[in-house]
Tab-separated table of C-alpha atoms and ligand atoms in Angstrom:
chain	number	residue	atom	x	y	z
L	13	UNK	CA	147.190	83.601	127.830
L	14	UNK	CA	144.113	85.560	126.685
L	15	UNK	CA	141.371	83.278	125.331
L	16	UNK	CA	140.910	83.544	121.493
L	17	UNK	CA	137.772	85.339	120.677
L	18	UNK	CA	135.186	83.541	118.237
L	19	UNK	CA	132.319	85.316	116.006
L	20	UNK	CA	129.360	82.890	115.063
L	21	UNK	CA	127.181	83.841	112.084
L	22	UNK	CA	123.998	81.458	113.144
L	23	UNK	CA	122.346	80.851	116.478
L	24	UNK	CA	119.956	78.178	114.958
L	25	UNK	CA	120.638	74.708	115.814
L	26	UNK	CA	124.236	73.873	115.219
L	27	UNK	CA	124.937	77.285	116.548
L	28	UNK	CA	123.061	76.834	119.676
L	29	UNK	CA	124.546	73.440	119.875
L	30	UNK	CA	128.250	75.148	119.661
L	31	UNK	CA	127.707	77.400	122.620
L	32	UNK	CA	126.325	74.698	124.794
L	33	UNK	CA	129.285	72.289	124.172
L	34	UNK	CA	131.635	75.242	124.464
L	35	UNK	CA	130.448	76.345	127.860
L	36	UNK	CA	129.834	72.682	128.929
L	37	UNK	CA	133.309	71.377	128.032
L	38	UNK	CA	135.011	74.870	128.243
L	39	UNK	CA	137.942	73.892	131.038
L	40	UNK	CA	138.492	70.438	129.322
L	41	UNK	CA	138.934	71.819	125.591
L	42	UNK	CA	140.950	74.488	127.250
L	43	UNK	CA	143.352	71.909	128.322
L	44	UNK	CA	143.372	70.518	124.664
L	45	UNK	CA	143.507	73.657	122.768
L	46	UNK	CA	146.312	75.759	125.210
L	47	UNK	CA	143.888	78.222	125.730
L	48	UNK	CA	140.323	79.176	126.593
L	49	UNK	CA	137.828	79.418	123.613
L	50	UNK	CA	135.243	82.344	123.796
L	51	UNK	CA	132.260	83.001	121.893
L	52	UNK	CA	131.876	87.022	122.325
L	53	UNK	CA	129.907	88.108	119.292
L	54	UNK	CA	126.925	86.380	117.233
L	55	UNK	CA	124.984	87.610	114.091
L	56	UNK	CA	121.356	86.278	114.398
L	57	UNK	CA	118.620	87.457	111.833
L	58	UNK	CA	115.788	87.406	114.607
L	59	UNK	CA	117.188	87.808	118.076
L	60	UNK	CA	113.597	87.247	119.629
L	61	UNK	CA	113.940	83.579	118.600
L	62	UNK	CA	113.527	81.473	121.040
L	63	UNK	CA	117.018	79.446	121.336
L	64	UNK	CA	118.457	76.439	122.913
L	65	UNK	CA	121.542	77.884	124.429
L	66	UNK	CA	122.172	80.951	126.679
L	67	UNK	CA	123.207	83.897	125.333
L	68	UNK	CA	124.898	85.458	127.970
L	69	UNK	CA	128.152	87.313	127.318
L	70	UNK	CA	127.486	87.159	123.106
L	71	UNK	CA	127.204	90.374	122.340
L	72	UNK	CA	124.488	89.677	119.566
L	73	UNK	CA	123.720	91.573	116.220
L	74	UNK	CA	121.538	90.986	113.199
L	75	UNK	CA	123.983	92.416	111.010
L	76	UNK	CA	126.354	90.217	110.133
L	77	UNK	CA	129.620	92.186	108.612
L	78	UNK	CA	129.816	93.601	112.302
L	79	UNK	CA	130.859	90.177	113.229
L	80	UNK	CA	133.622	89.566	110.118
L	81	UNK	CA	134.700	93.047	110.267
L	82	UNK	CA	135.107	92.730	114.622
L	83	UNK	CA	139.186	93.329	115.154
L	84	UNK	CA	138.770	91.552	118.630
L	85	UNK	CA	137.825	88.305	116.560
L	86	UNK	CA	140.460	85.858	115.474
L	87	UNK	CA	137.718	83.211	114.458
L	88	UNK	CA	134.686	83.267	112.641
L	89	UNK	CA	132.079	80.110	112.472
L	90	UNK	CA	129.782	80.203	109.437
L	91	UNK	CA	126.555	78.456	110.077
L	92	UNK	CA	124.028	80.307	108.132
L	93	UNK	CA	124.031	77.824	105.558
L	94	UNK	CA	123.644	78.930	101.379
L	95	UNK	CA	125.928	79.858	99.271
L	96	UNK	CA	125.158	83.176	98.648
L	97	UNK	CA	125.253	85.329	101.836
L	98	UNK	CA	127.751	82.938	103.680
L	99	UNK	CA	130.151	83.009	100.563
L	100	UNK	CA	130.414	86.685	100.878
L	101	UNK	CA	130.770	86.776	104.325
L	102	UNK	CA	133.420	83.755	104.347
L	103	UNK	CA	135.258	85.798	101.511
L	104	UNK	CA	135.555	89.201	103.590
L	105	UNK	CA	136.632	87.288	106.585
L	106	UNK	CA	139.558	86.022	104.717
L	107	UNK	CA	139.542	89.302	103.483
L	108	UNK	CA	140.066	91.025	106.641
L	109	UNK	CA	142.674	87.712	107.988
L	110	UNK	CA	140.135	86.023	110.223
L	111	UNK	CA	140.240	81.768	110.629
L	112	UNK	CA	137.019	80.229	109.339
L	113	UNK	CA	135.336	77.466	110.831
L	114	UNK	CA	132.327	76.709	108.289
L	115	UNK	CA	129.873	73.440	108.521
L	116	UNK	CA	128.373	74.695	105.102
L	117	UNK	CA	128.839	71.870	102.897
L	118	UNK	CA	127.159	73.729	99.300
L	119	UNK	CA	129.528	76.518	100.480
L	120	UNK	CA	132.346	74.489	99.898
L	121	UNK	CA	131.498	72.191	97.393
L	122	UNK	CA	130.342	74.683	95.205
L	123	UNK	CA	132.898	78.043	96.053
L	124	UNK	CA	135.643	75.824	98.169
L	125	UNK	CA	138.461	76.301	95.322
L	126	UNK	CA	137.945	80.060	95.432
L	127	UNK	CA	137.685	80.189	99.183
L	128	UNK	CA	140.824	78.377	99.971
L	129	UNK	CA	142.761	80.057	97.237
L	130	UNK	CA	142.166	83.152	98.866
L	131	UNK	CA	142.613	81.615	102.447
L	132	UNK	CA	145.957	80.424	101.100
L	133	UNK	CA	147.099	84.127	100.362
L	134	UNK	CA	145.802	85.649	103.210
L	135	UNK	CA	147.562	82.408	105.256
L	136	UNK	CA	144.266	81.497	107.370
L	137	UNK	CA	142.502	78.723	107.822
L	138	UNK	CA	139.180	77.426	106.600
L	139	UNK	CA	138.124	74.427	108.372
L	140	UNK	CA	135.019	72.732	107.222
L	141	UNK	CA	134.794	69.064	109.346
L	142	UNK	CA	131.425	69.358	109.870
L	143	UNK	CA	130.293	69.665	106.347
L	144	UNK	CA	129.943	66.369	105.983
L	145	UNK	CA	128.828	63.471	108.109
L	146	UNK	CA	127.904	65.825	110.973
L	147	UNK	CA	130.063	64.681	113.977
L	148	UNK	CA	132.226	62.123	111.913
L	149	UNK	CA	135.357	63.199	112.224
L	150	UNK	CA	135.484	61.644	108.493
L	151	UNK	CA	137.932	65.316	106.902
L	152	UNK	CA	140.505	64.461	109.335
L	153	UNK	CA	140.605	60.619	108.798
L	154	UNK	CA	140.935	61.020	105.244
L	155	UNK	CA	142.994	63.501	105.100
L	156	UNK	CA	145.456	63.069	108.151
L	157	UNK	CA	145.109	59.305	109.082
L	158	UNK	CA	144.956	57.558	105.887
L	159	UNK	CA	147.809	59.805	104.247
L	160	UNK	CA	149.918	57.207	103.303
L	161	UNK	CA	147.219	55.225	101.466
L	162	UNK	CA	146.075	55.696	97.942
L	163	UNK	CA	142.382	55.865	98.469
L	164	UNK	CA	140.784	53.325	95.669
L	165	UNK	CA	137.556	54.197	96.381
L	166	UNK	CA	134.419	55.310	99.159
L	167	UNK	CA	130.784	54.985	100.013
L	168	UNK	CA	128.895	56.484	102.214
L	169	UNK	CA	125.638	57.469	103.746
L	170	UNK	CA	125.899	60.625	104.060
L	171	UNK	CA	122.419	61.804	104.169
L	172	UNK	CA	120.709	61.702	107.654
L	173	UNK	CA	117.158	62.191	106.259
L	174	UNK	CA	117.576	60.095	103.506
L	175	UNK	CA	118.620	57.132	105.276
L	176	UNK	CA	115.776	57.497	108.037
L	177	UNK	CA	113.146	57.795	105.511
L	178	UNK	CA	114.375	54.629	103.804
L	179	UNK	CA	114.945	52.967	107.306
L	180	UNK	CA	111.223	53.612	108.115
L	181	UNK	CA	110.260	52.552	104.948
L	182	UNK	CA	111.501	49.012	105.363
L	183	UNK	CA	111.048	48.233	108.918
L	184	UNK	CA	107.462	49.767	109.200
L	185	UNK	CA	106.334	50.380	106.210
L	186	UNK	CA	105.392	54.526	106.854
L	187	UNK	CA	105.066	56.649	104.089
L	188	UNK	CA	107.255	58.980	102.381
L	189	UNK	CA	106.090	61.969	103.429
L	190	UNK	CA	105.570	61.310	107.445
L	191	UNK	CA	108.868	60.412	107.908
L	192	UNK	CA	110.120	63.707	106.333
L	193	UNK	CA	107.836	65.352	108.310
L	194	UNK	CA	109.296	63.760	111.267
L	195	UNK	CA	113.082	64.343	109.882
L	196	UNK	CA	111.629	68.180	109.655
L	197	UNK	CA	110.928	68.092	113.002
L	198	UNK	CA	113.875	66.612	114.441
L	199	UNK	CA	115.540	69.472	112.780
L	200	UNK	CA	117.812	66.753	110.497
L	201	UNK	CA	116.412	68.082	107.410
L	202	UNK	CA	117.660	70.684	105.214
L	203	UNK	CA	115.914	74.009	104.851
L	204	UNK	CA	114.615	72.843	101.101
L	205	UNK	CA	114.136	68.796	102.219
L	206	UNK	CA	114.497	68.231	98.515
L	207	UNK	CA	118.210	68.635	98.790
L	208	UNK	CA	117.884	65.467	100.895
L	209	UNK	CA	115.646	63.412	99.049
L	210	UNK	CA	116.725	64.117	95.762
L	211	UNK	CA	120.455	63.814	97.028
L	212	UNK	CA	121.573	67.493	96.250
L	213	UNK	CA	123.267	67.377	100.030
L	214	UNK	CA	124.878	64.206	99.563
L	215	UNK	CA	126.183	65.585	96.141
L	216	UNK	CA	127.907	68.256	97.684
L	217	UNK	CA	129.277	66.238	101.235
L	218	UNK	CA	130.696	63.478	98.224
L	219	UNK	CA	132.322	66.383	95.805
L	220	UNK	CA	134.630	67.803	99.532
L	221	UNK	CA	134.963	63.777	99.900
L	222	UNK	CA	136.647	62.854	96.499
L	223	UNK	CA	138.727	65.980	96.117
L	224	UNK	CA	140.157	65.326	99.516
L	225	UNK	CA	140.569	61.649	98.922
L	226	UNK	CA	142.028	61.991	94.859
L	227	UNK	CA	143.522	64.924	95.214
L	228	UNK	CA	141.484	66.645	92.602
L	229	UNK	CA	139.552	70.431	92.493
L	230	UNK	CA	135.772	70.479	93.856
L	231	UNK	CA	133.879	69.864	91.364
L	232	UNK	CA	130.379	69.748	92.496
L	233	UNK	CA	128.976	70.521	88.896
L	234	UNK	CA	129.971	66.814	87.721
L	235	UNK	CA	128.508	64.535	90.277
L	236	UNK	CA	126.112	62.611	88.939
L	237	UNK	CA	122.844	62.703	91.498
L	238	UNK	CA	119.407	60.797	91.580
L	239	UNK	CA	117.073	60.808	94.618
L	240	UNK	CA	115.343	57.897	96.520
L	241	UNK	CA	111.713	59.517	95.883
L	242	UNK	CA	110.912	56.734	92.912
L	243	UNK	CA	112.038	54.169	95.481
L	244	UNK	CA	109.137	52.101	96.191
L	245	UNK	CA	108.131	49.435	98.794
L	246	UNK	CA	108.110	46.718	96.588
L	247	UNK	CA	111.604	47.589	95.498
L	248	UNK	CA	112.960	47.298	99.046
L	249	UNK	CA	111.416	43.969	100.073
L	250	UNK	CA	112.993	42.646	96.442
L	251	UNK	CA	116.309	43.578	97.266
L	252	UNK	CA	115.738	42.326	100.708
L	253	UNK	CA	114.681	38.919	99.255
L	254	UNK	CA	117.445	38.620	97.423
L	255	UNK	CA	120.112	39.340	100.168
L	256	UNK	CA	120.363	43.166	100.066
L	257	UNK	CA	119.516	46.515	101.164
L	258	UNK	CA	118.570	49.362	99.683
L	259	UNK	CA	120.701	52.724	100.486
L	260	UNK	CA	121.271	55.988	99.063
L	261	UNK	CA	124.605	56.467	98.773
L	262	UNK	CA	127.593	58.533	97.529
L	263	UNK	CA	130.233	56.789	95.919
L	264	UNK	CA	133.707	57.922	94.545
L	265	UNK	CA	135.848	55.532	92.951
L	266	UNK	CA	139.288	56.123	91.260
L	267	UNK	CA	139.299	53.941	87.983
L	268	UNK	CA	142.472	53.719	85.154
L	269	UNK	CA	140.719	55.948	83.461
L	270	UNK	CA	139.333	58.808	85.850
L	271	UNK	CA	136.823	59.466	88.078
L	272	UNK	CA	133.486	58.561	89.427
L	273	UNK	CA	131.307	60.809	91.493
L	274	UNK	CA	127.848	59.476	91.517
L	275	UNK	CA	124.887	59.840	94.294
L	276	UNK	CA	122.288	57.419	93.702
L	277	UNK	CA	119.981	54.751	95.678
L	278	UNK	CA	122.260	51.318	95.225
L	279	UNK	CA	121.313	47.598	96.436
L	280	UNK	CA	124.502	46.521	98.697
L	281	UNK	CA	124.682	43.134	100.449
L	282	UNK	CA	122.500	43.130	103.810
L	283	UNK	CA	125.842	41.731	105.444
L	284	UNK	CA	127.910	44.675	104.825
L	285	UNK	CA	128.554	46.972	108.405
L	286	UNK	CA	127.241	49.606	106.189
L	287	UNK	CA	124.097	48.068	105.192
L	288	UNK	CA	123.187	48.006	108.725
L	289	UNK	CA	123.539	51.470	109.177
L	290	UNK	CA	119.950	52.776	110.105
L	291	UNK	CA	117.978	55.455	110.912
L	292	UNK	CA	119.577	59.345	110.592
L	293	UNK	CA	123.175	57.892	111.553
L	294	UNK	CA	125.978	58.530	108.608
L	295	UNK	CA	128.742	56.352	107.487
L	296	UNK	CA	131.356	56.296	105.124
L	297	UNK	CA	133.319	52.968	103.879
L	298	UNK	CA	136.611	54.030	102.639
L	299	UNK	CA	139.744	51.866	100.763
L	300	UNK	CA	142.579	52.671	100.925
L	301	UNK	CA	145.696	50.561	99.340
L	302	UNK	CA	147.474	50.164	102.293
L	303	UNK	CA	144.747	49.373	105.233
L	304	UNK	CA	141.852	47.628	103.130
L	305	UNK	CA	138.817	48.936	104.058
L	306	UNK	CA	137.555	51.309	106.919
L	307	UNK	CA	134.467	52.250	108.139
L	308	UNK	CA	133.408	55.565	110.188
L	309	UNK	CA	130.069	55.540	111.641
L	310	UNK	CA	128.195	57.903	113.615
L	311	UNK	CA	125.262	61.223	113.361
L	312	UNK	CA	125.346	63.131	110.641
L	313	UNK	CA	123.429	65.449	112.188
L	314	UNK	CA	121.414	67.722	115.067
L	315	UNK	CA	122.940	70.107	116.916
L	316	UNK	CA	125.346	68.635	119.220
L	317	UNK	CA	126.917	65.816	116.531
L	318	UNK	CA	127.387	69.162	114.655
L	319	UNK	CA	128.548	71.067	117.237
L	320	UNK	CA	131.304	68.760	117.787
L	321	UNK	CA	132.747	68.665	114.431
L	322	UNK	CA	132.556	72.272	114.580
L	323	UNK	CA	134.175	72.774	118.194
L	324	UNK	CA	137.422	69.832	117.063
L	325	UNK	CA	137.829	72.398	114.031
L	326	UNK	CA	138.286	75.526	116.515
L	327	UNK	CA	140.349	73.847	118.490
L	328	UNK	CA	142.831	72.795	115.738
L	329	UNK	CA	142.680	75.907	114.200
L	330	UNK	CA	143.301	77.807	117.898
L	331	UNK	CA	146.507	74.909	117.964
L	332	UNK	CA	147.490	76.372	114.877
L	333	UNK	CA	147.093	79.852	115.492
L	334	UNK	CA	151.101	80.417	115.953
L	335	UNK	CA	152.106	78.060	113.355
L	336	UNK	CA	153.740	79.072	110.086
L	337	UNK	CA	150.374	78.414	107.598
L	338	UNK	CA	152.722	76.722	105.074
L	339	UNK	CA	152.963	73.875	107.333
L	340	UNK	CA	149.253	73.583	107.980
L	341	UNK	CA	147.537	70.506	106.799
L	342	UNK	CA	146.165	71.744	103.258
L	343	UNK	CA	142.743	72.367	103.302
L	344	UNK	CA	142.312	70.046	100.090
L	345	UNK	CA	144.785	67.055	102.008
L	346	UNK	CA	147.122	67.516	98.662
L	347	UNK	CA	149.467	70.310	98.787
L	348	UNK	CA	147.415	72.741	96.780
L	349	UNK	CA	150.336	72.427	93.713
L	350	UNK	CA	149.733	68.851	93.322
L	351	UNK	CA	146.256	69.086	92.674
L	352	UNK	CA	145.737	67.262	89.659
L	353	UNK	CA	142.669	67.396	87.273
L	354	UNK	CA	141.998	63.730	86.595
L	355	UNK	CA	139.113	63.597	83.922
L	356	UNK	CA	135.776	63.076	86.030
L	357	UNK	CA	133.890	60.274	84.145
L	358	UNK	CA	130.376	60.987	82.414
L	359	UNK	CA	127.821	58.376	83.672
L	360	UNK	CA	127.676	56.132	80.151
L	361	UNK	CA	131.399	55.173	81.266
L	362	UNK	CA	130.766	54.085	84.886
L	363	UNK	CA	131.215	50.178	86.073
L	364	UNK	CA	128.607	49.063	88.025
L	365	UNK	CA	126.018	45.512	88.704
L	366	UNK	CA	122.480	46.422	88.591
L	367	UNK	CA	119.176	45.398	89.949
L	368	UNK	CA	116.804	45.318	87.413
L	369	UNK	CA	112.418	45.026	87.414
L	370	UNK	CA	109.873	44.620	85.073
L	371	UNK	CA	106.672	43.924	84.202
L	372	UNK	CA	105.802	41.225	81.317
L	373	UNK	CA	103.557	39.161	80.063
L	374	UNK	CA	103.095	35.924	81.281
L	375	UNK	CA	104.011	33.756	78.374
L	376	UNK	CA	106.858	30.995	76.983
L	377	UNK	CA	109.694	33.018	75.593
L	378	UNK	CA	109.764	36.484	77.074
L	379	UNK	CA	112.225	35.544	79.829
L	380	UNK	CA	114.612	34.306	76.777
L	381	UNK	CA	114.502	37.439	74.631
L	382	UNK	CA	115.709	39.777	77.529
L	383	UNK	CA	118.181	37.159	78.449
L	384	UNK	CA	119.667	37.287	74.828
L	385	UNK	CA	119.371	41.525	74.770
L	386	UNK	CA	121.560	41.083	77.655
L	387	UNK	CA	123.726	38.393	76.586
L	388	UNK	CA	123.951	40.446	73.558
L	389	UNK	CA	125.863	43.229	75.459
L	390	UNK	CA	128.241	41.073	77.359
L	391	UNK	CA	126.007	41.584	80.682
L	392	UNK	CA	125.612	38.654	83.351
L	393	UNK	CA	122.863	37.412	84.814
L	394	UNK	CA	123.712	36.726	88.518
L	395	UNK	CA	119.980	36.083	89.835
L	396	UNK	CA	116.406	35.939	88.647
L	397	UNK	CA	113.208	36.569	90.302
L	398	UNK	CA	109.945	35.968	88.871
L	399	UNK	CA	106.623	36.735	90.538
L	400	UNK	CA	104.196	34.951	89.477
L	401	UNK	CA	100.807	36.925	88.647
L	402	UNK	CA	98.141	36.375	91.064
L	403	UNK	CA	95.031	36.578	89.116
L	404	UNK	CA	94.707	35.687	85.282
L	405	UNK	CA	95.543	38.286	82.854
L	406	UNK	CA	97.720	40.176	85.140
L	407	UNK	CA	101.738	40.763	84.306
L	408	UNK	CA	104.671	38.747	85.522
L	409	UNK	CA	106.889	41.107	87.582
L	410	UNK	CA	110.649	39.639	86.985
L	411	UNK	CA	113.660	40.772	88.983
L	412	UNK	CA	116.911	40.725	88.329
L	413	UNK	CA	120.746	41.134	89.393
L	414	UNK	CA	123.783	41.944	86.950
L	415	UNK	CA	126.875	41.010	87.213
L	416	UNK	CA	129.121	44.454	86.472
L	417	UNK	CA	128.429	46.069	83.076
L	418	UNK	CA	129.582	49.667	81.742
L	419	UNK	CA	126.294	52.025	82.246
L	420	UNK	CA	126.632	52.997	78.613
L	421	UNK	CA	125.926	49.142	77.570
L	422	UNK	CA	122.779	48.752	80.354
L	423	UNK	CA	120.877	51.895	78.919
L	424	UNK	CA	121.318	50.348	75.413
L	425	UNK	CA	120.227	47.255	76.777
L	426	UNK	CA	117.414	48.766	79.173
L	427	UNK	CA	116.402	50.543	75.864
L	428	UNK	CA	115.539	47.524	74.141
L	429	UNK	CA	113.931	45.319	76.486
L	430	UNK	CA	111.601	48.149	76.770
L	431	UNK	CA	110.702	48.080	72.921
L	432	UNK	CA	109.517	44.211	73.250
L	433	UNK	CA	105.820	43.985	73.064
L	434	UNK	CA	106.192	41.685	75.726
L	435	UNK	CA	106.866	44.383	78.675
L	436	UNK	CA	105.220	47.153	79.521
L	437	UNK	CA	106.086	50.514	80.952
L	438	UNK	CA	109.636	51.404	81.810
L	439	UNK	CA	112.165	49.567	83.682
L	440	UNK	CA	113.187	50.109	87.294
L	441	UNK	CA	116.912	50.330	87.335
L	442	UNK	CA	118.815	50.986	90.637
L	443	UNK	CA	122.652	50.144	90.950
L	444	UNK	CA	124.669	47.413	93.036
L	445	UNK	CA	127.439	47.679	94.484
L	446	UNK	CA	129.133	44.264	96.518
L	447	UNK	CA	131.703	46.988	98.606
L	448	UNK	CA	133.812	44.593	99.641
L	449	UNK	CA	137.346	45.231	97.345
L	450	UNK	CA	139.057	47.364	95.031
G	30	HSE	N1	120.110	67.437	106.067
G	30	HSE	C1	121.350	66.810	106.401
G	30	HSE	C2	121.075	65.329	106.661
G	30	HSE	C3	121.915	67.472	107.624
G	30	HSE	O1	119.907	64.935	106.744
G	30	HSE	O2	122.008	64.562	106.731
G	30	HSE	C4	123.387	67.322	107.774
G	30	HSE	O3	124.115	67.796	106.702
C-alpha cells in the first residue's frame, strides 16, 4: 500500500522533532500503523532557519494554504501555534476533508467546539494528544482507558516552565527570572513566557482536560487562573516546614453542584507522587470511581516528548483512515450528543483548605481575634505557625493551614483580618489541596 502523505505547518521544534522520530522509527511505526508515514510537504515562514532535522524529500513552502489545499495530502499537522492563523488553516483543512493532527493547545481550548463540529460534518479527524502534557499520552488515558469510570476529579502539572522555575526555586534558591531564562533556552517556554508563569497555558491544557473527563463543551473563558509570580521564597520553605510543597497546578473537580476549573499555585502534601514531580516533567493525578486514583508522569515538553504525542496521533488517525468516522473515538470522549452543559462554578463557590500568612504585631490577643474571624465563618484551624520577630519592634509573621472552607467564606474572612489594626498589609493566600480521595 502507498504510504499516506502528511503536510506539517511548522518546522520549529516540535516540527523538527516529528521528522526526526518519523525517519528514525519509520519501519517500526510502519509495522504499527499498516502503512508507511511520509512527510512530503512543509510550510515554514523562514526556510533559511537553521533546523534540527533534515529536510530532504519535504518539498518546503512559506505559504501555508499550499500545504492545506495539497490533494496528495491526507494529513495535516498544525504546529504553528496561536489561534489565529492556525484556526484558519485547521478550518480550511477540514474544509477541503484533510485529518488534523494539531499540538496547539489555545487552538483547541479556545476554537475546539467549532473545529470538531465541523470535523464531525466533514467526517475527519482532529487529533490533539500533544496539547497537553507534551508526550503524556494523558487524551487517550482519559478518554479510552478510564471509559468506564466516572472521573471525580484531576490535578495536574501541566506546565513545564512553571514547575522548573518553582523546582529551582526551592532546591537552590535561583531567581525568578534566570530560570525562565534558562526554560527560554531549553526551548520549554512559550513564545509569550507569561502564558507560563501566569498559568494562561495550563488554563487552556486543563479546559481540553475537564471537557474530556465531564463530558462538558470547552470552555476556556471560565477557568479560573492565577500565576506563581507572587510566589515567594519564604512561602515555599513555610509550606515545606509544615509538610508540603508548593505546585502550580490545574485542578478540575466534579462537585453536586457543577464544576470547578481553577489554575492556581496550591500547597499539597510533600508525600504525594505528585509533589515529587520536579523540574520541567508534567503529571496529572486523575480519580476515577472505579480505579481510585492514577497518576501519569512524564515531559511535557521539547521536541521529541512532543514529537511523540504528535507521531501516536498520526498513527491512529492513519489506523483509522478506512474506518466509518461514526465509530471513531469522539474527539470530546462523550459522543458529541451527550455533551452536557453542567454549570461551571464561579470561584466564591469553590471547596478548598488554605494556607494562610501574615504579618502582626507582636502582642497578647491578636492571635485570638483572627482565630474568632475564622471561627466566626465555620473555618478550621488545622496548624499554626508563628515566627517570632527577630529584633524588637519588628512584626510577628503567623502561618496558617485551613481545614476546607467555601472560597466565598475565606475572602470574607481574609477581608476582615485585614481591617484589624493589628496586621498589616494584605494576606498571602494560596490553596491546599490533600489529593488523596474524592
Ligand atoms: N510552555 C509549555 C510548558 C510547553 O512549559 O509546559 C508545552 O506546552
Amino acid at each position: 500500500m502507498e504510504p499516506v502523505k502528511v503536510g506539517l505547518l511548522g518546522m520549529g521544534t516540535v516540527g523538527g522533532g516529528t521528522v526526526n522520530v518519523l525517519h528514525r522509527n519509520g519501519e517500526e511505526i510502519a509495522r504499527r500503523a499498516g502503512r508507511g508515514i511520509e512527510i512530503t510537504h512543509a510550510a515554514s515562514r523562514d526556510l533559511n532557519k537553521p533546523r534540527i532535522c533534515s529536510t530532504e524529500g519535504i518539498t518546503l513552502t512559506t505559504n501555508p494554504n499550499e500545504v492545506v489545499e495539497n490533494s496528495e495530502l491526507q494529513i495535516v499537522v498544525e504546529l504553528i501555534g496561536g489561534d489565529t492563523l492556525a484556526r484558519d488553516l485547521v478550518m480550511k483543512a477540514i474544509a477541503n476533508g484533510k485529518h488534523v493532527v494539531t499540538a496547539n493547545k489555545a487552538l483547541i481550548a479556545k476554537h475546539g467546539n467549532e473545529i470538531f463540529a465541523a470535523a464531525q460534518k466533514k467526517g475527519v479527524m482532529v487529533a490533539f494528544e500533544a496539547a497537553v502534557a507534551g508526550g503524556i499520552p494523558i487524551i487517550k488515558a482519559i478518554r479510552e482507558g478510564l471509559a468506564g469510570n466516572r472521573i471525580e476529579w484531576l490535578a495536574g502539572i501541566i506546565n513545564g516552565t512553571g514547575n522548573f522555575i518553582l523546582t529551582e526555586m526551592r532546591d537552590k534558591g535561583s531567581n525568578f527570572e534566570d530560570v525562565l531564562a534558562e526554560a527560554q533556552r531549553l526551548g520549554y517556554a512559550e513564545a509569550d513566557p507569561t502564558f507560563d508563569v501566569e498559568g494562561i497555558d495550563a488554563a487552556h491544557k486543563l479546559t481540553i482536560l475537564a471537557s474530556i473527563a465531564f463530558g462538558i463543551p470547552l470552555q476556556f473563558e471560565k477557568v479560573y487562573n492565577e500565576g506563581i509570580t507572587r510566589i515567594t521564597r519564604e512561602d515555599v520553605e513555610s509550606a515545606e516546614q509544615l509538610g508540603y510543597r508548593i505546585k502550580h497546578l490545574g485542578i478540575a473537580k466534579k462537585t453536586a453542584n457543577g464544576v470547578e476549573m481553577r489554575v492556581h499555585p496550591t500547597l499539597i502534601p510533600e508525600r504525594r507522587l505528585i509533589a515529587n514531580v520536579d523540574g520541567v516533567m508534567n503529571a496529572v493525578l486523575v480519580y476515577g470511581d472505579a480505579v481510585g486514583p492514577t497518576l501519569y508522569y512524564g515531559a511535557g515538553a521539547g521536541a521529541e516528548p512532543t514529537a511523540s504525542a504528535v507521531v501516536g496521533d498520526i498513527v491512529d488517525v492513519v489506523r483509522t483512515l478506512t474506518s466509518d468516522p461514526e465509530n471513531r473515538v469522539p474527539h470530546l470522549a462523550f459522543q458529541p450528543d451527550a455533551i452536557s452543559d453542567i454549570p461551571v462554578l464561579p470561584m466564591d463557590e469553590i471547596q478548598t483548605a488554605y494556607y494562610l500568612k501574615m504579618r502582626a504585631q507582636d502582642k497578647p490577643g491578636v492571635l485570638a481575634d483572627v482565630t474568632r474571624i475564622l471561627g466566626d465563618r465555620g473555618i478550621s484551624i488545622e496548624a499554626v505557625l508563628q515566627k517570632e520577630p527577630t529584633s524588637a519592634g519588628e512584626q510577628a509573621t503567623i502561618t496558617m493551614l485551613t481545614h476546607v472552607v467555601m472560597e466565598g467564606s475565606m475572602n470574607q474572612a481574609i477581608a476582615d483580618i485585614e481591617a484589624l489594626k493589628s496586621i498589616s498589609g494584605p494576606i498571602t493566600r494560596i490553596r491546599l489541596e490533600h489529593l488523596n480521595k474524592k
